[in-house]
């Protein structure tokens, strides 16, 4: 899956508080087949919650072809925003 971001637009949208970079957080998880359904349900809730955060530019999850490995990508304004 290919992700496209209009970073130029994002960086020029802000007024005097324009950010000059984005923090990319990448998390990789392997889930047992036994807990896959529960994990997917929790992951959907997590993605919805994080996507609603004001300082999160984008969040997405990718399931790898093995069916049990997931990679989550989060783009944040700053490291402090991500930690919060």
mmCIF file of C-alpha atoms in Angstrom:
data_model
loop_
_atom_site.group_PDB
_atom_site.id
_atom_site.type_symbol
_atom_site.label_atom_id
_atom_site.label_comp_id
_atom_site.label_asym_id
_atom_site.label_seq_id
_atom_site.Cartn_x
_atom_site.Cartn_y
_atom_site.Cartn_z
ATOM 1 C CA UNK A 1 0.000 0.000 0.000
ATOM 2 C CA UNK A 2 1.327 3.424 -0.938
ATOM 3 C CA UNK A 3 0.680 6.438 1.269
ATOM 4 C CA UNK A 4 0.784 9.976 -0.150
ATOM 5 C CA UNK A 5 1.017 13.117 1.959
ATOM 6 C CA UNK A 6 0.883 16.729 0.893
ATOM 7 C CA UNK A 7 3.542 17.869 3.333
ATOM 8 C CA UNK A 8 4.096 21.169 1.528
ATOM 9 C CA UNK A 9 0.448 22.098 2.070
ATOM 10 C CA UNK A 10 0.601 20.949 5.683
ATOM 11 C CA UNK A 11 3.703 23.023 6.419
ATOM 12 C CA UNK A 12 2.343 26.152 4.734
ATOM 13 C CA UNK A 13 -1.167 25.958 6.255
ATOM 14 C CA UNK A 14 -0.045 27.104 9.689
ATOM 15 C CA UNK A 15 0.418 30.778 10.337
ATOM 16 C CA UNK A 16 3.258 31.831 12.635
ATOM 17 C CA UNK A 17 3.512 28.364 14.226
ATOM 18 C CA UNK A 18 4.465 26.538 11.035
ATOM 19 C CA UNK A 19 6.225 23.286 11.817
ATOM 20 C CA UNK A 20 9.340 22.438 9.870
ATOM 21 C CA UNK A 21 9.208 18.677 10.355
ATOM 22 C CA UNK A 22 6.949 15.814 11.301
ATOM 23 C CA UNK A 23 7.747 13.007 13.718
ATOM 24 C CA UNK A 24 7.190 9.546 12.233
ATOM 25 C CA UNK A 25 6.481 6.776 14.738
ATOM 26 C CA UNK A 26 6.620 3.217 13.381
ATOM 27 C CA UNK A 27 5.465 0.283 15.483
ATOM 28 C CA UNK A 28 5.581 -3.347 14.339
ATOM 29 C CA UNK A 29 3.617 -6.082 16.117
ATOM 30 C CA UNK A 30 3.122 -9.789 15.566
ATOM 31 C CA UNK A 31 -0.110 -11.210 16.963
ATOM 32 C CA UNK A 32 -0.959 -14.830 17.710
ATOM 33 C CA UNK A 33 -3.752 -16.337 15.602
ATOM 34 C CA UNK A 34 -5.666 -16.975 18.825
ATOM 35 C CA UNK A 35 -5.858 -13.249 19.662
ATOM 36 C CA UNK A 36 -6.107 -11.860 16.113
ATOM 37 C CA UNK A 37 -9.810 -10.906 16.271
ATOM 38 C CA UNK A 38 -9.452 -9.157 19.618
ATOM 39 C CA UNK A 39 -6.317 -7.356 18.427
ATOM 40 C CA UNK A 40 -7.975 -6.121 15.218
ATOM 41 C CA UNK A 41 -10.922 -4.763 17.192
ATOM 42 C CA UNK A 42 -8.604 -2.923 19.601
ATOM 43 C CA UNK A 43 -6.473 -1.653 16.718
ATOM 44 C CA UNK A 44 -9.508 -0.117 14.995
ATOM 45 C CA UNK A 45 -10.436 1.700 18.216
ATOM 46 C CA UNK A 46 -6.852 2.898 18.676
ATOM 47 C CA UNK A 47 -6.615 4.213 15.102
ATOM 48 C CA UNK A 48 -9.914 6.056 15.435
ATOM 49 C CA UNK A 49 -8.839 7.615 18.735
ATOM 50 C CA UNK A 50 -5.402 8.708 17.514
ATOM 51 C CA UNK A 51 -6.811 10.061 14.235
ATOM 52 C CA UNK A 52 -8.987 12.390 16.311
ATOM 53 C CA UNK A 53 -6.003 13.958 18.031
ATOM 54 C CA UNK A 54 -5.427 17.536 16.879
ATOM 55 C CA UNK A 55 -1.637 17.244 16.562
ATOM 56 C CA UNK A 56 -1.625 13.874 14.786
ATOM 57 C CA UNK A 57 -1.171 14.541 11.098
ATOM 58 C CA UNK A 58 -1.960 10.971 10.004
ATOM 59 C CA UNK A 59 -2.168 7.440 11.402
ATOM 60 C CA UNK A 60 -2.498 4.180 9.498
ATOM 61 C CA UNK A 61 -1.958 0.466 9.987
ATOM 62 C CA UNK A 62 -0.736 -2.052 7.437
ATOM 63 C CA UNK A 63 -1.229 -5.814 7.736
ATOM 64 C CA UNK A 64 1.643 -7.740 6.191
ATOM 65 C CA UNK A 65 1.035 -10.739 3.900
ATOM 66 C CA UNK A 66 1.652 -13.234 6.722
ATOM 67 C CA UNK A 67 -1.677 -12.077 8.203
ATOM 68 C CA UNK A 68 -0.386 -11.692 11.766
ATOM 69 C CA UNK A 69 2.160 -8.871 11.508
ATOM 70 C CA UNK A 70 0.964 -5.277 11.624
ATOM 71 C CA UNK A 71 2.869 -2.028 11.186
ATOM 72 C CA UNK A 72 1.393 1.191 12.542
ATOM 73 C CA UNK A 73 2.608 4.530 11.219
ATOM 74 C CA UNK A 74 1.845 7.753 13.085
ATOM 75 C CA UNK A 75 2.836 11.242 11.939
ATOM 76 C CA UNK A 76 2.932 13.851 14.708
ATOM 77 C CA UNK A 77 3.696 17.555 14.844
ATOM 78 C CA UNK A 78 6.262 17.107 17.648
ATOM 79 C CA UNK A 79 7.664 14.392 19.887
ATOM 80 C CA UNK A 80 5.931 16.022 22.871
ATOM 81 C CA UNK A 81 2.543 15.703 21.136
ATOM 82 C CA UNK A 82 3.170 12.011 20.473
ATOM 83 C CA UNK A 83 4.228 11.333 24.065
ATOM 84 C CA UNK A 84 1.150 13.100 25.388
#
